[in-house]
Amino acid sequence: MPAFPLISIVIPAYNESARIGATLQQVIACVREQGWNAEVIVVNDGSTDTTSRIVLDFAMHSPEVRLLENPGNRGKGYSVRSGLLQARGEIVMFTDADLSAPIAEAERLFAAIRNGADIAIGSRWLERSRQTHRQPLYRQFFGRCFNLITRMVMGLPFHDTQCGFKAFTRDAAQTVFQLQTIERWGFDPEILFIAIKRHLRIDEVPVTWGHDERSRISYLKDGLHMLREITIIRWNALLGRYNGPVIPIAR
């Protein structure tokens, strides 16, 4: 592999021993079939199971894979930030460990980047026919309500802020994630809010997506946390915390 890959794929992982092996098999198979010059970074978020060991074992025969360890359980937002800021690619992306959006769909995000976008975000709602396994109705209801509130309060013009399938140019990732402050589930609206404030171009791209019944998010409990975090984001904006300088990180 050349010194610097063109693409970095970041996978945050917390207690994913039951599926991280299969996930890496699918991702590496896709990388090789597509001929992507890519690295795959798994960020272990303080797992108490064998997630790290599985990833390290996999990396022994797949040089594209490397493991990053968080200092304990810090949250998905922290994991994504850590992975993307340490990524070496010119295009960097993150995807959930359940691969609800098949990794081959990343080519749709990369195409948007090649066509001039700074950030490309996957959307489950632009083309609903692309949903292969829909969420239960109650999850759809709470998810759409949260997205509506987020759009109204934060002025985000996107159909789907929460889809865990997003890609960035290296410069855009360095800008957005150095300024990110939210470390858990509510980080998605923050990074989009920062990107708009920094005048970055964001393209929303319809992707194939299937709900995984093992999803850990609770729309009642985590939704309340996210609403609190939206308030924090607005407060941060008033204090000018998203206007600070960004220092490029060497690869």
mmCIF file of C-alpha atoms in Angstrom:
data_model
loop_
_atom_site.group_PDB
_atom_site.id
_atom_site.type_symbol
_atom_site.label_atom_id
_atom_site.label_comp_id
_atom_site.label_asym_id
_atom_site.label_seq_id
_atom_site.Cartn_x
_atom_site.Cartn_y
_atom_site.Cartn_z
ATOM 1 C CA MET A 1 0.000 0.000 0.000
ATOM 2 C CA PRO A 2 1.366 3.510 -0.832
ATOM 3 C CA ALA A 3 2.460 5.674 2.090
ATOM 4 C CA PHE A 4 -0.784 7.649 2.056
ATOM 5 C CA PRO A 5 -4.060 5.982 1.043
ATOM 6 C CA LEU A 6 -6.578 7.897 -1.025
ATOM 7 C CA ILE A 7 -9.511 6.756 1.147
ATOM 8 C CA SER A 8 -9.886 6.201 4.890
ATOM 9 C CA ILE A 9 -12.866 4.233 6.226
ATOM 10 C CA VAL A 10 -13.458 4.688 9.969
ATOM 11 C CA ILE A 11 -15.605 2.236 11.941
ATOM 12 C CA PRO A 12 -16.424 3.133 15.571
ATOM 13 C CA ALA A 13 -16.877 -0.014 17.653
ATOM 14 C CA TYR A 14 -18.119 -0.729 21.165
ATOM 15 C CA ASN A 15 -18.553 -4.370 22.216
ATOM 16 C CA GLU A 16 -18.870 -5.485 18.588
ATOM 17 C CA SER A 17 -17.267 -8.920 18.921
ATOM 18 C CA ALA A 18 -20.386 -10.601 17.504
ATOM 19 C CA ARG A 19 -20.169 -8.806 14.159
ATOM 20 C CA ILE A 20 -16.886 -6.904 13.722
ATOM 21 C CA GLY A 21 -15.199 -9.862 12.019
ATOM 22 C CA ALA A 22 -17.955 -10.203 9.420
ATOM 23 C CA THR A 23 -18.034 -6.427 8.985
ATOM 24 C CA LEU A 24 -14.309 -6.288 8.250
ATOM 25 C CA GLN A 25 -14.611 -9.174 5.813
ATOM 26 C CA GLN A 26 -17.280 -7.286 3.875
ATOM 27 C CA VAL A 27 -15.390 -4.000 3.950
ATOM 28 C CA ILE A 28 -12.060 -5.468 2.857
ATOM 29 C CA ALA A 29 -13.742 -7.524 0.123
ATOM 30 C CA CYS A 30 -15.385 -4.359 -1.203
ATOM 31 C CA VAL A 31 -12.151 -2.339 -0.990
ATOM 32 C CA ARG A 32 -10.338 -4.942 -3.075
ATOM 33 C CA GLU A 33 -13.161 -5.510 -5.554
ATOM 34 C CA GLN A 34 -13.544 -1.776 -6.159
ATOM 35 C CA GLY A 35 -9.786 -1.267 -6.353
ATOM 36 C CA TRP A 36 -9.894 1.472 -3.722
ATOM 37 C CA ASN A 37 -6.541 2.600 -2.343
ATOM 38 C CA ALA A 38 -7.904 2.557 1.197
ATOM 39 C CA GLU A 39 -7.172 2.068 4.851
ATOM 40 C CA VAL A 40 -9.775 0.770 7.313
ATOM 41 C CA ILE A 41 -9.578 2.137 10.852
ATOM 42 C CA VAL A 42 -11.513 0.514 13.678
ATOM 43 C CA VAL A 43 -11.802 2.745 16.740
ATOM 44 C CA ASN A 44 -12.399 0.620 19.826
ATOM 45 C CA ASP A 45 -14.437 2.632 22.332
ATOM 46 C CA GLY A 46 -13.398 0.895 25.539
ATOM 47 C CA SER A 47 -15.008 -2.443 24.688
ATOM 48 C CA THR A 48 -15.163 -5.033 27.453
ATOM 49 C CA ASP A 49 -15.379 -7.968 25.042
ATOM 50 C CA THR A 50 -12.912 -9.303 22.452
ATOM 51 C CA THR A 51 -13.459 -6.600 19.827
ATOM 52 C CA SER A 52 -9.811 -5.469 19.929
ATOM 53 C CA ARG A 53 -8.416 -8.989 19.655
ATOM 54 C CA ILE A 54 -10.628 -9.795 16.668
ATOM 55 C CA VAL A 55 -9.513 -6.634 14.870
ATOM 56 C CA LEU A 56 -5.832 -7.251 15.606
ATOM 57 C CA ASP A 57 -6.102 -10.847 14.412
ATOM 58 C CA PHE A 58 -7.819 -9.670 11.238
ATOM 59 C CA ALA A 59 -5.135 -7.029 10.627
ATOM 60 C CA MET A 60 -2.439 -9.734 10.614
ATOM 61 C CA HIS A 61 -3.584 -10.866 7.161
ATOM 62 C CA SER A 62 -5.243 -7.614 5.984
ATOM 63 C CA PRO A 63 -2.705 -4.752 5.965
ATOM 64 C CA GLU A 64 -5.457 -2.273 5.147
ATOM 65 C CA VAL A 65 -6.796 -2.603 8.714
ATOM 66 C CA ARG A 66 -5.516 -0.806 11.788
ATOM 67 C CA LEU A 67 -6.871 -0.422 15.312
ATOM 68 C CA LEU A 68 -7.137 2.714 17.440
ATOM 69 C CA GLU A 69 -7.953 2.500 21.149
ATOM 70 C CA ASN A 70 -9.937 5.128 23.056
ATOM 71 C CA PRO A 71 -8.999 5.887 26.670
ATOM 72 C CA GLY A 72 -12.083 4.104 27.989
ATOM 73 C CA ASN A 73 -15.666 4.411 26.774
ATOM 74 C CA ARG A 74 -16.018 7.945 25.409
ATOM 75 C CA GLY A 75 -18.892 7.715 22.945
ATOM 76 C CA LYS A 76 -19.500 7.438 19.228
ATOM 77 C CA GLY A 77 -18.791 11.102 18.558
ATOM 78 C CA TYR A 78 -15.407 10.864 20.272
ATOM 79 C CA SER A 79 -14.598 7.679 18.338
ATOM 80 C CA VAL A 80 -15.487 9.171 14.968
ATOM 81 C CA ARG A 81 -13.505 12.336 15.704
ATOM 82 C CA SER A 82 -10.470 10.364 16.826
ATOM 83 C CA GLY A 83 -10.566 8.124 13.772
ATOM 84 C CA LEU A 84 -11.083 10.844 11.191
ATOM 85 C CA LEU A 85 -8.446 13.160 12.657
ATOM 86 C CA GLN A 86 -5.916 10.313 12.587
ATOM 87 C CA ALA A 87 -6.933 9.114 9.128
ATOM 88 C CA ARG A 88 -4.408 9.538 6.334
ATOM 89 C CA GLY A 89 -6.682 9.561 3.293
ATOM 90 C CA GLU A 90 -7.622 12.445 1.024
ATOM 91 C CA ILE A 91 -11.241 11.317 1.373
ATOM 92 C CA VAL A 92 -12.253 10.159 4.843
ATOM 93 C CA MET A 93 -15.537 8.594 5.875
ATOM 94 C CA PHE A 94 -17.207 6.791 8.736
ATOM 95 C CA THR A 95 -19.715 3.984 8.739
ATOM 96 C CA ASP A 96 -21.497 2.111 11.507
ATOM 97 C CA ALA A 97 -20.239 -1.354 12.445
ATOM 98 C CA ASP A 98 -23.578 -2.900 11.485
ATOM 99 C CA LEU A 99 -23.147 -1.762 7.857
ATOM 100 C CA SER A 100 -26.796 -0.742 7.673
ATOM 101 C CA ALA A 101 -25.694 1.046 4.513
ATOM 102 C CA PRO A 102 -23.680 -1.507 2.498
ATOM 103 C CA ILE A 103 -20.092 -0.343 2.187
ATOM 104 C CA ALA A 104 -20.321 -0.415 -1.624
ATOM 105 C CA GLU A 105 -22.711 2.551 -1.276
ATOM 106 C CA ALA A 106 -19.671 4.612 -0.236
ATOM 107 C CA GLU A 107 -18.942 5.052 -3.941
ATOM 108 C CA ARG A 108 -22.017 7.301 -4.094
ATOM 109 C CA LEU A 109 -20.472 9.522 -1.405
ATOM 110 C CA PHE A 110 -17.079 9.516 -3.110
ATOM 111 C CA ALA A 111 -18.723 10.554 -6.388
ATOM 112 C CA ALA A 112 -20.287 13.571 -4.662
ATOM 113 C CA ILE A 113 -16.869 14.529 -3.275
ATOM 114 C CA ARG A 114 -15.286 14.181 -6.715
ATOM 115 C CA ASN A 115 -18.044 16.431 -8.080
ATOM 116 C CA GLY A 116 -17.123 19.246 -5.732
ATOM 117 C CA ALA A 117 -18.758 18.550 -2.369
ATOM 118 C CA ASP A 118 -16.691 19.067 0.773
ATOM 119 C CA ILE A 119 -18.961 16.664 2.659
ATOM 120 C CA ALA A 120 -21.342 13.959 1.421
ATOM 121 C CA ILE A 121 -23.930 12.572 3.826
ATOM 122 C CA GLY A 122 -25.941 9.419 3.294
ATOM 123 C CA SER A 123 -29.706 9.781 3.530
ATOM 124 C CA ARG A 124 -32.326 7.148 4.308
ATOM 125 C CA TRP A 125 -35.205 9.447 3.428
ATOM 126 C CA LEU A 126 -34.408 11.040 0.050
ATOM 127 C CA GLU A 127 -35.417 7.818 -1.727
ATOM 128 C CA ARG A 128 -37.410 5.622 0.647
ATOM 129 C CA SER A 129 -37.548 2.853 -1.944
ATOM 130 C CA ARG A 130 -33.849 2.219 -1.201
ATOM 131 C CA GLN A 131 -34.696 1.044 2.330
ATOM 132 C CA THR A 132 -34.342 -2.737 2.267
ATOM 133 C CA HIS A 133 -35.470 -3.285 5.869
ATOM 134 C CA ARG A 134 -37.376 -0.456 7.476
ATOM 135 C CA GLN A 135 -37.325 0.497 11.130
ATOM 136 C CA PRO A 136 -40.333 -0.304 13.318
ATOM 137 C CA LEU A 137 -42.958 2.440 13.105
ATOM 138 C CA TYR A 138 -42.172 3.805 16.568
ATOM 139 C CA ARG A 139 -38.493 4.231 15.614
ATOM 140 C CA GLN A 140 -39.465 5.916 12.361
ATOM 141 C CA PHE A 141 -41.752 8.274 14.288
ATOM 142 C CA PHE A 142 -39.193 9.291 16.924
ATOM 143 C CA GLY A 143 -36.425 9.539 14.346
ATOM 144 C CA ARG A 144 -38.420 11.837 12.078
ATOM 145 C CA CYS A 145 -39.569 13.949 15.031
ATOM 146 C CA PHE A 146 -35.982 14.392 16.209
ATOM 147 C CA ASN A 147 -34.842 15.268 12.708
ATOM 148 C CA LEU A 148 -37.641 17.839 12.349
ATOM 149 C CA ILE A 149 -36.758 19.471 15.675
ATOM 150 C CA THR A 150 -33.082 19.493 14.733
ATOM 151 C CA ARG A 151 -33.798 21.125 11.384
ATOM 152 C CA MET A 152 -35.999 23.778 12.970
ATOM 153 C CA VAL A 153 -33.747 24.665 15.913
ATOM 154 C CA MET A 154 -30.426 24.480 14.105
ATOM 155 C CA GLY A 155 -31.408 25.491 10.598
ATOM 156 C CA LEU A 156 -30.135 22.276 9.013
ATOM 157 C CA PRO A 157 -31.726 21.781 5.579
ATOM 158 C CA PHE A 158 -31.206 18.015 5.411
ATOM 159 C CA HIS A 159 -33.705 15.179 5.299
ATOM 160 C CA ASP A 160 -31.516 12.888 7.422
ATOM 161 C CA THR A 161 -28.943 14.239 9.874
ATOM 162 C CA GLN A 162 -28.408 10.994 11.806
ATOM 163 C CA CYS A 163 -27.431 8.450 9.150
ATOM 164 C CA GLY A 164 -24.070 6.985 10.208
ATOM 165 C CA PHE A 165 -22.633 7.119 6.698
ATOM 166 C CA LYS A 166 -20.757 10.318 5.891
ATOM 167 C CA ALA A 167 -17.673 11.253 3.852
ATOM 168 C CA PHE A 168 -15.409 14.312 3.896
ATOM 169 C CA THR A 169 -12.484 15.765 2.063
ATOM 170 C CA ARG A 170 -9.434 15.703 4.277
ATOM 171 C CA ASP A 171 -9.525 19.497 4.688
ATOM 172 C CA ALA A 172 -13.227 19.482 5.587
ATOM 173 C CA ALA A 173 -12.732 16.727 8.164
ATOM 174 C CA GLN A 174 -9.815 18.571 9.743
ATOM 175 C CA THR A 175 -11.925 21.711 10.018
ATOM 176 C CA VAL A 176 -15.125 20.147 11.342
ATOM 177 C CA PHE A 177 -13.745 17.571 13.748
ATOM 178 C CA GLN A 178 -11.186 19.855 15.378
ATOM 179 C CA LEU A 179 -14.098 22.112 16.366
ATOM 180 C CA GLN A 180 -16.499 19.311 17.405
ATOM 181 C CA THR A 181 -17.377 19.214 21.113
ATOM 182 C CA ILE A 182 -20.217 16.646 21.380
ATOM 183 C CA GLU A 183 -18.810 13.178 22.093
ATOM 184 C CA ARG A 184 -21.877 10.931 22.090
ATOM 185 C CA TRP A 185 -24.926 10.344 19.880
ATOM 186 C CA GLY A 186 -25.705 14.020 19.238
ATOM 187 C CA PHE A 187 -22.488 14.739 17.355
ATOM 188 C CA ASP A 188 -24.019 14.430 13.862
ATOM 189 C CA PRO A 189 -26.040 17.682 13.991
ATOM 190 C CA GLU A 190 -23.032 19.477 15.469
ATOM 191 C CA ILE A 191 -20.638 18.542 12.674
ATOM 192 C CA LEU A 192 -23.218 19.574 10.064
ATOM 193 C CA PHE A 193 -23.864 22.839 11.914
ATOM 194 C CA ILE A 194 -20.113 23.539 12.022
ATOM 195 C CA ALA A 195 -19.750 22.737 8.332
ATOM 196 C CA ILE A 196 -22.461 25.227 7.396
ATOM 197 C CA LYS A 197 -20.928 27.914 9.594
ATOM 198 C CA ARG A 198 -17.567 27.318 7.904
ATOM 199 C CA HIS A 199 -19.200 27.619 4.451
ATOM 200 C CA LEU A 200 -18.502 24.034 3.394
ATOM 201 C CA ARG A 201 -20.557 22.449 0.642
ATOM 202 C CA ILE A 202 -22.648 19.502 1.864
ATOM 203 C CA ASP A 203 -24.381 17.135 -0.570
ATOM 204 C CA GLU A 204 -27.081 14.794 0.716
ATOM 205 C CA VAL A 205 -26.961 11.479 -1.148
ATOM 206 C CA PRO A 206 -29.643 8.741 -1.130
ATOM 207 C CA VAL A 207 -28.192 5.385 -0.070
ATOM 208 C CA THR A 208 -29.456 1.849 0.271
ATOM 209 C CA TRP A 209 -30.091 1.156 3.934
ATOM 210 C CA GLY A 210 -31.492 -1.654 6.070
ATOM 211 C CA HIS A 211 -32.397 -1.400 9.747
ATOM 212 C CA ASP A 212 -30.415 -3.653 12.094
ATOM 213 C CA GLU A 213 -32.575 -4.959 14.954
ATOM 214 C CA ARG A 214 -29.501 -4.964 17.210
ATOM 215 C CA SER A 215 -29.239 -1.164 17.113
ATOM 216 C CA ARG A 216 -28.391 0.121 20.585
ATOM 217 C CA ILE A 217 -29.839 3.606 20.308
ATOM 218 C CA SER A 218 -32.876 4.388 22.467
ATOM 219 C CA TYR A 219 -34.986 7.115 20.920
ATOM 220 C CA LEU A 220 -36.479 8.067 24.302
ATOM 221 C CA LYS A 221 -33.341 8.068 26.456
ATOM 222 C CA ASP A 222 -30.798 9.036 23.817
ATOM 223 C CA GLY A 223 -33.245 11.379 22.136
ATOM 224 C CA LEU A 224 -33.503 13.440 25.334
ATOM 225 C CA HIS A 225 -29.698 13.575 25.516
ATOM 226 C CA MET A 226 -29.577 14.728 21.902
ATOM 227 C CA LEU A 227 -32.087 17.504 22.572
ATOM 228 C CA ARG A 228 -29.911 18.699 25.443
ATOM 229 C CA GLU A 229 -26.889 18.584 23.158
ATOM 230 C CA ILE A 230 -28.696 20.695 20.548
ATOM 231 C CA THR A 231 -28.989 23.372 23.232
ATOM 232 C CA ILE A 232 -25.254 23.049 23.911
ATOM 233 C CA ILE A 233 -24.495 23.468 20.204
ATOM 234 C CA ARG A 234 -26.529 26.666 20.004
ATOM 235 C CA TRP A 235 -24.795 27.956 23.125
ATOM 236 C CA ASN A 236 -21.380 27.110 21.683
ATOM 237 C CA ALA A 237 -22.297 29.066 18.561
ATOM 238 C CA LEU A 238 -23.262 32.111 20.626
ATOM 239 C CA LEU A 239 -19.897 31.916 22.388
ATOM 240 C CA GLY A 240 -18.064 31.745 19.062
ATOM 241 C CA ARG A 241 -16.535 28.338 19.739
ATOM 242 C CA TYR A 242 -16.948 27.270 16.127
ATOM 243 C CA ASN A 243 -15.065 30.281 14.770
ATOM 244 C CA GLY A 244 -11.632 29.287 16.054
ATOM 245 C CA PRO A 245 -8.527 28.498 14.011
ATOM 246 C CA VAL A 246 -7.904 25.018 12.590
ATOM 247 C CA ILE A 247 -4.398 23.554 12.551
ATOM 248 C CA PRO A 248 -3.685 20.955 9.834
ATOM 249 C CA ILE A 249 -2.593 17.613 11.311
ATOM 250 C CA ALA A 250 0.361 15.976 9.607
ATOM 251 C CA ARG A 251 -0.138 12.439 8.251
#
